Short mmCIF file of C-alpha atoms in Angstrom, two decimals:
data_model
loop_
_atom_site.label_atom_id
_atom_site.label_comp_id
_atom_site.label_asym_id
_atom_site.label_seq_id
_atom_site.Cartn_x
_atom_site.Cartn_y
_atom_site.Cartn_z
CA MET A 299 -0.11 -0.03 0.03
CA ARG A 300 1.09 3.57 -0.65
CA SER A 301 -0.31 6.31 1.26
CA HIS A 302 -0.88 10.07 1.22
CA GLY A 303 -3.07 11.76 3.93
CA GLY A 304 -5.17 8.66 4.45
CA ARG A 305 -6.77 8.31 1.04
CA SER A 306 -6.37 5.26 -1.37
CA TYR A 307 -4.23 2.25 -0.49
CA GLY A 308 -1.98 -0.32 -2.12
CA ALA A 309 1.01 -2.36 -0.64
CA PRO A 310 2.87 -0.77 2.15
CA ALA A 311 6.37 0.50 1.39
CA THR A 312 8.69 -0.23 4.30
CA VAL A 313 11.01 2.55 5.22
CA THR A 314 14.10 2.23 7.26
CA SER A 315 13.99 4.30 10.59
CA THR A 316 16.23 7.44 10.98
CA VAL A 317 17.18 8.98 14.05
CA THR A 318 16.71 12.70 14.02
CA PRO A 319 18.49 15.21 16.13
CA VAL A 320 16.25 16.26 19.25
CA GLU A 321 16.08 19.87 20.57
CA THR A 322 15.97 20.32 24.32
CA THR A 323 12.75 18.94 26.06
CA ALA A 324 13.20 20.91 29.21
CA LEU A 325 10.49 23.48 28.44
CA LEU A 326 7.77 20.82 27.57
CA THR A 327 6.74 20.95 31.01
CA ASP A 328 4.44 23.00 33.48
CA ARG A 329 5.65 25.85 35.46
CA TYR A 330 4.82 24.46 38.58
CA GLU A 331 7.57 21.84 38.32
CA LEU A 332 10.02 24.79 38.48
CA THR A 333 8.13 26.38 41.47
CA MET A 334 8.53 23.19 43.19
CA LEU A 335 12.14 22.78 42.44
CA ALA A 336 12.85 26.27 43.45
CA ALA A 337 11.11 25.81 46.99
CA ALA A 338 12.66 22.37 47.63
CA LEU A 339 16.05 23.69 46.83
CA ARG A 340 15.45 26.21 49.67
CA SER A 341 14.18 23.97 52.11
CA GLY A 342 16.52 21.14 51.48
CA ALA A 343 13.84 18.70 50.29
CA GLY A 344 15.45 18.73 46.95
CA ALA A 345 18.08 16.59 47.89
CA THR A 346 15.62 13.91 49.32
CA PRO A 347 15.91 10.48 47.79
CA SER A 348 12.42 10.01 46.10
CA VAL A 349 10.55 7.36 44.16
CA PHE A 350 7.69 8.41 41.74
CA GLU A 351 5.52 5.95 40.04
CA VAL A 352 3.33 6.34 36.94
CA PHE A 353 -0.07 4.47 37.12
CA ALA A 354 -3.66 4.49 36.15
CA ARG A 355 -6.36 4.47 38.82
CA ARG A 356 -8.83 3.21 36.23
CA LEU A 357 -9.26 2.32 32.61
CA PRO A 358 -11.21 4.33 30.44
CA ASP A 359 -14.99 3.74 30.50
CA GLY A 360 -15.86 0.27 28.54
CA ARG A 361 -11.94 -0.90 28.31
CA ARG A 362 -10.90 -4.22 29.44
CA TYR A 363 -7.17 -3.56 29.19
CA GLY A 364 -4.57 -0.95 28.16
CA ILE A 365 -1.48 -1.08 26.15
CA VAL A 366 1.64 0.51 27.31
CA ALA A 367 3.21 2.91 24.63
CA GLY A 368 5.54 5.73 24.38
CA THR A 369 8.20 4.33 26.64
CA GLU A 370 11.06 4.93 24.05
CA ARG A 371 10.02 8.29 23.52
CA VAL A 372 9.96 9.04 27.09
CA LEU A 373 13.42 7.72 27.32
CA ARG A 374 14.52 10.11 24.51
CA ALA A 375 12.79 12.89 26.14
CA ILE A 376 14.74 12.32 29.44
CA GLU A 377 17.93 12.28 27.72
CA ALA A 378 17.23 15.56 25.76
CA PHE A 379 15.85 17.12 29.04
CA THR A 380 18.70 19.84 29.62
CA PHE A 381 18.65 23.54 30.01
CA ASP A 382 20.88 25.25 27.63
CA GLU A 383 22.18 28.92 27.76
CA ALA A 384 19.24 30.06 25.69
CA THR A 385 16.72 28.40 27.78
CA ILE A 386 18.21 29.49 31.05
CA ASP A 387 18.25 33.02 29.66
CA HIS A 388 14.43 32.76 28.78
CA LEU A 389 13.63 31.51 32.27
CA ARG A 390 15.64 34.31 33.84
CA ASP A 391 13.60 36.91 31.64
CA THR A 392 10.23 35.33 32.11
CA THR A 393 9.99 33.86 35.57
CA ASP A 394 10.88 34.64 39.11
CA LEU A 395 13.37 31.72 39.73
CA ALA A 396 16.34 32.80 41.82
CA ASP A 397 19.84 32.25 40.77
CA ASP A 398 20.23 29.24 42.93
CA ALA A 399 17.44 27.42 41.01
CA LEU A 400 18.58 28.63 37.43
CA GLU A 401 22.31 27.34 38.56
CA HIS A 402 20.70 23.86 39.24
CA LEU A 403 18.75 23.91 36.02
CA ALA A 404 21.84 24.81 34.04
CA ALA A 405 23.81 22.01 35.57
CA TYR A 406 20.71 19.74 35.19
CA ARG A 407 21.13 15.99 33.70
CA PHE A 408 18.85 13.37 34.95
CA ALA A 409 21.13 11.01 37.01
CA GLY A 410 18.35 8.82 38.63
CA ASP A 411 17.19 5.39 37.76
CA VAL A 412 14.21 4.31 35.57
CA ASP A 413 12.17 1.09 35.59
CA GLY A 414 9.02 0.24 33.79
CA TYR A 415 6.69 -2.14 32.01
CA ARG A 416 8.06 -3.24 28.57
CA GLU A 417 6.58 -1.08 25.76
CA GLY A 418 3.84 -2.92 24.09
CA ASP A 419 2.79 -4.58 27.46
CA LEU A 420 -0.76 -4.72 28.83
CA TYR A 421 -1.59 -2.60 31.74
CA PHE A 422 -4.58 -2.40 34.16
CA PRO A 423 -5.80 -0.27 37.07
CA GLY A 424 -2.78 0.30 39.43
CA SER A 425 -0.19 -1.21 37.27
CA PRO A 426 3.17 0.53 38.08
CA VAL A 427 4.02 1.18 34.34
CA LEU A 428 6.95 3.42 34.97
CA THR A 429 9.18 3.93 38.26
CA VAL A 430 11.51 7.14 38.51
CA ARG A 431 14.03 7.22 41.31
CA GLY A 432 16.15 10.08 42.14
CA SER A 433 16.47 13.11 44.28
CA PHE A 434 13.11 14.99 44.55
CA ALA A 435 14.61 17.93 42.71
CA ASP A 436 15.67 15.79 39.78
CA ALA A 437 12.79 13.63 39.46
CA VAL A 438 9.85 15.86 39.96
CA LEU A 439 11.01 17.91 36.85
CA LEU A 440 10.06 14.99 34.54
CA GLU A 441 6.50 14.68 35.70
CA THR A 442 4.71 16.61 32.81
CA VAL A 443 6.93 15.51 29.93
CA VAL A 444 6.72 11.99 31.08
CA LEU A 445 2.89 12.18 31.37
CA SER A 446 2.14 14.12 28.19
CA ILE A 447 3.93 11.42 26.11
CA ILE A 448 2.75 8.02 27.88
CA ASN A 449 -0.93 9.39 28.19
CA HIS A 450 -1.08 10.16 24.59
CA ASP A 451 0.71 7.27 23.06
CA SER A 452 -0.87 4.55 25.41
CA ALA A 453 -4.20 5.99 24.58
CA VAL A 454 -3.71 5.59 20.67
CA ALA A 455 -2.02 2.19 21.22
CA SER A 456 -4.87 1.05 23.29
CA ALA A 457 -7.43 2.07 20.79
CA ALA A 458 -5.45 0.56 17.99
CA ALA A 459 -5.10 -2.82 19.68
CA ARG A 460 -8.86 -2.91 20.01
CA MET A 461 -9.19 -1.99 16.47
CA ALA A 462 -6.77 -4.59 15.29
CA SER A 463 -8.57 -7.28 17.40
CA ALA A 464 -11.84 -6.18 15.84
CA ALA A 465 -10.40 -6.22 12.19
CA GLY A 466 -8.91 -9.76 12.75
CA HIS A 467 -6.44 -10.75 9.69
CA ARG A 468 -7.41 -7.65 7.73
CA THR A 469 -4.99 -4.90 7.28
CA LEU A 470 -5.36 -1.53 8.83
CA VAL A 471 -3.89 1.80 7.66
CA GLU A 472 -3.80 4.78 10.03
CA MET A 473 -4.85 7.84 8.29
CA GLY A 474 -5.65 10.44 10.85
CA SER A 475 -2.61 13.01 10.44
CA ARG A 476 -5.31 15.82 9.51
CA ARG A 477 -7.40 15.12 12.37
CA THR A 478 -4.62 15.86 15.24
CA HIS A 479 -1.91 18.19 15.84
CA GLU A 480 0.97 17.96 13.38
CA GLN A 481 3.46 16.56 15.95
CA ALA A 482 0.94 14.42 17.75
CA ALA A 483 0.14 12.84 14.22
CA VAL A 484 3.70 11.44 13.97
CA ALA A 485 3.49 10.04 17.59
CA ALA A 486 -0.09 8.63 16.87
CA ALA A 487 1.11 6.93 13.65
CA ARG A 488 3.92 5.10 15.93
CA ALA A 489 1.53 4.16 18.60
CA ALA A 490 -1.13 2.86 16.08
CA TYR A 491 1.59 0.76 14.56
CA LEU A 492 2.68 -0.56 17.78
CA GLY A 493 -0.80 -1.51 18.66
CA GLY A 494 -1.35 -3.67 15.42
CA PHE A 495 -1.84 -1.28 12.42
CA SER A 496 0.06 -2.12 9.31
CA ALA A 497 1.04 1.14 7.84
CA THR A 498 0.37 5.06 8.16
CA SER A 499 -0.17 7.79 5.76
CA ASN A 500 2.17 9.95 7.68
CA LEU A 501 5.37 10.45 5.89
CA GLU A 502 7.49 11.83 8.90
CA ALA A 503 6.47 8.83 10.98
CA GLY A 504 8.12 6.68 8.19
CA ARG A 505 11.31 8.56 8.41
CA ARG A 506 11.39 8.90 11.92
CA TRP A 507 10.24 5.48 13.28
CA GLY A 508 10.29 3.24 10.26
CA VAL A 509 6.55 3.00 10.10
CA PRO A 510 5.54 1.66 6.64
CA THR A 511 3.73 4.13 4.68
CA ALA A 512 0.62 3.74 2.51
CA GLY A 513 -1.94 5.77 0.22
CA THR A 514 -2.68 6.91 -3.36
CA SER A 515 -5.46 9.60 -3.93
CA ALA A 516 -8.41 11.59 -2.56
CA HIS A 517 -11.77 12.51 -4.20
CA SER A 518 -9.90 15.98 -5.08
CA PHE A 519 -7.80 13.97 -7.61
CA THR A 520 -10.86 12.71 -9.29
CA LEU A 521 -12.61 16.05 -9.32
CA ALA A 522 -9.64 17.68 -10.86
CA HIS A 523 -10.06 15.86 -14.04
CA ALA A 524 -13.04 16.16 -16.56
CA THR A 525 -14.21 12.69 -15.92
CA GLU A 526 -13.60 9.85 -13.67
CA GLU A 527 -12.15 7.99 -16.52
CA GLU A 528 -9.52 10.54 -17.14
CA ALA A 529 -8.50 10.50 -13.40
CA PHE A 530 -8.23 6.79 -13.38
CA ALA A 531 -6.23 6.59 -16.57
CA ALA A 532 -3.88 9.26 -15.11
CA GLN A 533 -3.45 7.27 -11.85
CA VAL A 534 -2.85 3.91 -13.60
CA ALA A 535 -0.36 5.57 -15.96
CA ALA A 536 1.51 6.97 -13.09
CA LEU A 537 1.39 4.15 -10.61
CA GLY A 538 0.64 0.97 -12.72
CA PRO A 539 -2.40 -1.02 -12.66
CA GLY A 540 -1.75 -2.47 -9.19
CA THR A 541 -2.69 0.89 -7.51
CA THR A 542 -5.83 1.41 -5.59
CA LEU A 543 -8.59 3.45 -7.28
CA LEU A 544 -11.30 5.50 -5.38
CA VAL A 545 -14.55 4.66 -6.81
CA ASP A 546 -17.08 6.36 -4.76
CA THR A 547 -16.63 10.29 -5.85
CA TYR A 548 -19.81 9.72 -8.21
CA ASP A 549 -21.45 6.37 -8.62
CA ILE A 550 -19.84 3.37 -7.02
CA SER A 551 -21.07 0.74 -9.30
CA ALA A 552 -20.22 2.72 -12.43
CA GLY A 553 -16.98 3.65 -10.70
CA ILE A 554 -16.06 0.01 -10.36
CA GLU A 555 -16.79 -0.96 -13.94
CA ARG A 556 -14.63 2.22 -15.15
CA ALA A 557 -11.73 1.07 -12.87
CA VAL A 558 -11.61 -2.40 -14.23
CA ARG A 559 -11.97 -1.20 -17.79
CA ILE A 560 -9.09 0.94 -17.36
CA ALA A 561 -6.68 -0.89 -15.20
CA GLY A 562 -7.72 -4.42 -16.34
CA PRO A 563 -7.43 -7.69 -14.37
CA GLY A 564 -4.30 -6.37 -12.58
CA LEU A 565 -6.19 -3.73 -10.84
CA GLY A 566 -4.83 -3.78 -7.28
CA ALA A 567 -7.96 -2.58 -5.07
CA VAL A 568 -10.84 -0.28 -5.13
CA ARG A 569 -11.57 1.94 -2.23
CA ILE A 570 -15.05 2.86 -0.92
CA ASP A 571 -15.21 5.74 1.62
CA SER A 572 -19.07 6.38 1.81
CA GLY A 573 -22.53 4.92 1.95
CA ASP A 574 -23.57 1.70 3.77
CA LEU A 575 -20.01 0.19 3.81
CA SER A 576 -21.16 -3.36 4.29
CA VAL A 577 -23.62 -3.44 1.57
CA TRP A 578 -21.23 -1.68 -0.74
CA ALA A 579 -18.49 -4.20 0.17
CA HIS A 580 -20.76 -7.12 -0.77
CA GLN A 581 -22.04 -5.36 -4.26
CA ALA A 582 -18.23 -4.52 -4.94
CA ARG A 583 -17.05 -8.13 -4.47
CA ALA A 584 -19.84 -9.42 -6.95
CA ARG A 585 -19.16 -6.83 -9.53
CA LEU A 586 -15.64 -7.36 -9.44
CA ASP A 587 -15.70 -10.98 -9.41
CA ALA A 588 -18.31 -10.89 -12.36
CA LEU A 589 -15.98 -8.54 -14.40
CA GLY A 590 -13.13 -11.05 -14.07
CA ASN A 591 -11.17 -9.29 -11.10
CA PRO A 592 -11.32 -11.80 -8.34
CA GLY A 593 -8.00 -10.75 -7.11
CA THR A 594 -8.87 -7.11 -6.92
CA ARG A 595 -9.14 -6.18 -3.20
CA ILE A 596 -11.69 -3.96 -1.51
CA VAL A 597 -10.36 -1.41 0.85
CA ILE A 598 -13.01 0.46 3.24
CA SER A 599 -12.64 3.73 5.12
CA GLY A 600 -14.94 6.60 6.31
CA ASP A 601 -15.38 7.37 10.08
CA LEU A 602 -14.43 3.81 11.30
CA ASP A 603 -13.70 2.56 14.76
CA GLU A 604 -13.63 -0.51 16.59
CA HIS A 605 -17.29 -1.28 16.76
CA ALA A 606 -17.73 -0.36 13.02
CA LEU A 607 -14.69 -2.79 12.33
CA ALA A 608 -16.65 -5.47 14.17
CA SER A 609 -19.92 -5.03 12.27
CA LEU A 610 -18.00 -5.63 9.27
CA ALA A 611 -16.52 -9.01 10.19
CA THR A 612 -18.50 -10.88 7.55
CA ALA A 613 -18.21 -8.34 4.75
CA PRO A 614 -15.57 -9.07 1.87
CA VAL A 615 -13.22 -6.51 2.92
CA ASP A 616 -9.51 -6.84 2.47
CA SER A 617 -8.05 -3.60 4.35
CA TYR A 618 -9.44 -0.73 6.16
CA GLY A 619 -8.35 2.85 6.40
CA VAL A 620 -9.05 4.45 9.99
CA GLY A 621 -8.54 8.14 10.89
CA THR A 622 -9.93 10.37 13.50
CA SER A 623 -11.06 7.69 16.01
CA VAL A 624 -7.40 6.04 16.26
CA VAL A 625 -5.58 9.31 16.61
CA THR A 626 -7.86 10.61 19.32
CA GLY A 627 -7.81 7.18 21.38
CA SER A 628 -11.41 6.27 19.95
CA GLY A 629 -13.12 8.60 22.36
CA PHE A 630 -10.58 8.60 25.18
CA PRO A 631 -7.62 10.67 24.02
CA THR A 632 -5.64 10.11 27.39
CA ALA A 633 -4.89 7.18 29.31
CA ASP A 634 -5.30 9.06 32.69
CA PHE A 635 -1.81 8.04 33.90
CA VAL A 636 -0.68 10.05 37.02
CA PHE A 637 2.96 10.61 38.26
CA LYS A 638 2.79 10.18 42.14
CA LEU A 639 5.44 10.45 44.72
CA VAL A 640 5.26 7.16 46.71
CA GLU A 641 8.58 6.99 48.73
CA SER A 642 10.38 9.82 50.40
CA ALA A 643 13.71 9.32 52.31
CA GLY A 644 13.00 5.65 52.31
CA ARG A 645 9.48 5.79 53.67
CA PRO A 646 6.23 5.15 52.10
CA VAL A 647 4.17 8.40 51.34
CA ALA A 648 0.53 8.57 50.01
CA LYS A 649 -2.32 10.88 49.25
CA ARG A 650 -5.30 10.21 51.44
CA SER A 651 -7.89 12.10 49.56
CA ARG A 652 -10.85 9.76 49.03
CA SER A 653 -11.39 10.30 45.47
CA LYS A 654 -7.52 10.39 44.57
CA ALA A 655 -5.84 8.22 47.17
CA THR A 656 -2.62 6.52 46.27
CA SER A 657 -0.83 3.59 47.89
CA GLY A 658 2.62 4.36 49.27
CA GLY A 659 5.81 2.64 48.75
CA ALA A 660 7.72 1.43 45.79
CA LYS A 661 6.30 -1.35 43.95
CA VAL A 662 7.02 -4.54 42.06
CA ALA A 663 4.64 -6.30 39.74
CA VAL A 664 4.01 -9.84 38.32
CA ARG A 665 1.37 -11.21 35.95
CA ARG A 666 0.03 -14.61 36.68
CA HIS A 667 -0.91 -17.10 34.00
CA ARG A 668 -2.46 -20.59 33.65
CA ALA A 669 -0.52 -23.57 32.24
CA THR A 670 -2.29 -22.65 29.00
CA GLY A 671 -0.73 -19.25 29.08
CA THR A 672 -3.95 -17.34 29.82
CA ALA A 673 -3.13 -14.34 32.09
CA THR A 674 -5.31 -14.72 35.16
CA GLU A 675 -4.03 -11.95 37.81
CA GLU A 676 -1.76 -8.84 38.06
CA VAL A 677 -0.18 -8.90 41.32
CA VAL A 678 1.29 -5.55 42.59
CA SER A 679 3.23 -5.65 45.85
CA ALA A 680 4.80 -2.69 48.02
CA ALA A 681 6.54 -5.08 50.25
CA GLY A 682 9.03 -6.57 47.85
CA ALA A 683 8.66 -9.43 45.34
CA PRO A 684 5.54 -11.31 45.87
CA ALA A 685 5.79 -14.95 46.36
CA ARG A 686 6.53 -16.46 42.91
CA GLN A 687 4.30 -19.10 41.38
CA ASP A 688 4.64 -21.22 38.36
CA GLY A 689 3.48 -19.09 35.35
CA ASP A 690 4.40 -15.76 36.86
CA ARG A 691 6.24 -13.21 34.72
CA SER A 692 7.98 -10.19 36.15
CA LEU A 693 6.59 -7.06 34.43
CA GLN A 694 9.23 -4.43 35.30
CA VAL A 695 12.53 -4.05 33.39
CA PRO A 696 15.56 -1.48 33.95
CA TYR A 697 15.58 1.34 31.54
CA LEU A 698 18.00 3.89 33.04
CA ARG A 699 20.82 3.58 35.75
CA GLY A 700 22.29 6.64 36.83
CA GLY A 701 20.73 8.55 34.02
CA ARG A 702 22.20 5.90 31.32
CA ARG A 703 20.40 3.60 29.42
CA VAL A 704 20.58 -0.17 30.34
CA GLY A 705 21.10 -2.08 27.13
CA GLU A 706 19.96 -1.38 23.57
CA ALA A 707 16.81 0.35 22.58
CA VAL A 708 14.09 -2.02 21.50
CA SER A 709 12.93 -1.82 17.80
CA LEU A 710 9.34 -0.40 17.15
CA HIS A 711 9.03 -3.79 15.20
CA ALA A 712 10.03 -5.81 18.35
CA VAL A 713 7.51 -3.83 20.25
CA ARG A 714 4.74 -4.59 17.95
CA ASP A 715 5.58 -8.24 18.09
CA HIS A 716 5.31 -8.12 21.83
CA VAL A 717 1.78 -6.58 21.71
CA ARG A 718 0.90 -9.59 19.75
CA GLU A 719 2.33 -12.09 22.10
CA VAL A 720 0.67 -10.46 25.22
CA MET A 721 -2.79 -9.97 23.50
CA VAL A 722 -3.27 -13.70 23.05
CA THR A 723 -2.68 -14.27 26.78
CA LEU A 724 -5.93 -12.18 27.43
CA PRO A 725 -9.06 -14.22 28.39
CA TRP A 726 -11.59 -14.28 25.71
CA GLU A 727 -14.07 -12.17 27.74
CA GLY A 728 -11.17 -9.57 27.93
CA LEU A 729 -11.37 -8.83 24.06
CA ALA A 730 -14.88 -7.94 24.12
CA LEU A 731 -15.72 -4.40 22.93
CA SER A 732 -18.68 -4.24 25.22
CA LYS A 733 -18.39 -2.61 28.88
CA GLY A 734 -17.08 -4.71 31.70
CA ASP A 735 -14.60 -5.22 34.12
CA PRO A 736 -10.82 -5.31 33.48
CA ALA A 737 -9.69 -8.41 31.66
CA ILE A 738 -7.85 -9.68 34.71
CA PRO A 739 -8.02 -8.35 38.15
CA THR A 740 -5.14 -6.38 40.06
CA THR A 741 -4.35 -7.63 43.63
CA GLN A 742 -2.59 -5.14 45.56
CA VAL A 743 -0.52 -6.83 48.35
CA PRO A 744 -0.16 -4.58 51.26
CA ALA A 745 2.94 -4.00 53.24
CA PRO A 746 3.39 -6.28 56.38
#
């Protein structure tokens, strides 16, 4: 598929990932982080050894599981979280930070430790998906940038995984760049691919992350020609008969006949973007077969989400283009992760407010499985590692030690494979699109 702006689709073009320079991420934060820093330096609390955890109190309404995404982007953001001279000058001119705080920031490099769930793993309410250890002054600065990345990417990846499950073996192309911020579009394309999509319309995601890109044309291309025949002929002349022709600008049945007449038996695919998609998919398949094009694929797009995909399960569709719903988390654009202090100077600390209470103490987590491999329970312990059982899998891995990476970065393709592996461990009822409890319960083991 080739892609542009989420229009028509043919075979994905694989792109090699290219690492691009990253500017400082230090100002991708809230001012109150610097307010706390300045006050903590004065009180002495800034040097206090601290542990922060990232977790979600609950899943979005109707969701049975979540997918952790954005971890690699978080690690890169932490590495780039430095205050260069221009940034310090800006803060000096626009804030009331005293010289001691500015001096601290000028020398800042995160030197603590980070552990977390593997990117692409499942998470549930209370899962400690990321743990940040360091002095209070150093660790607290990371709150906003960490949450902004992991909340967005996990929301998109979780929606993408639900859509991939609903689509079954059919190909999914993310085409929502025009429905979100231009930089969010790149992150969303990565997260959607991670969650199970096969390609994206976003070329920067292809360059930056190696996501395959796909697409051919929009209705405007057809309308720019005097007739549909001329538009189809021009596209076939430029891209070959294996291209995908958009057949619903005027009359779909007539469009299919024109597409076959011009491209011949080698026509790659037709795309339908409007109308009763299930009815038209059946009619298109019958017409293509009757015209001698049994190998021509059918691509469906147009305001699809996981529920629409599920409703098309019996339709003769080969692939889908999904836009707005996936880049906006299919109604839940944030995963509602929080970044909370759980340990200070070696002692557990916790909020006690009723609606936003937290559990104190640094935690470890394992996921329990039956002998068949089906997950049964998430066990989160604040008292050290829980007693291990057969089938337990430790969920946290080290990412940073002393501010430096542990091991090599995991490729996006390996993360995508991990998503597929963990999705098959969910109990069948956990894959349901209807509202219900999380797919597996989370057991919090209290400290003795």
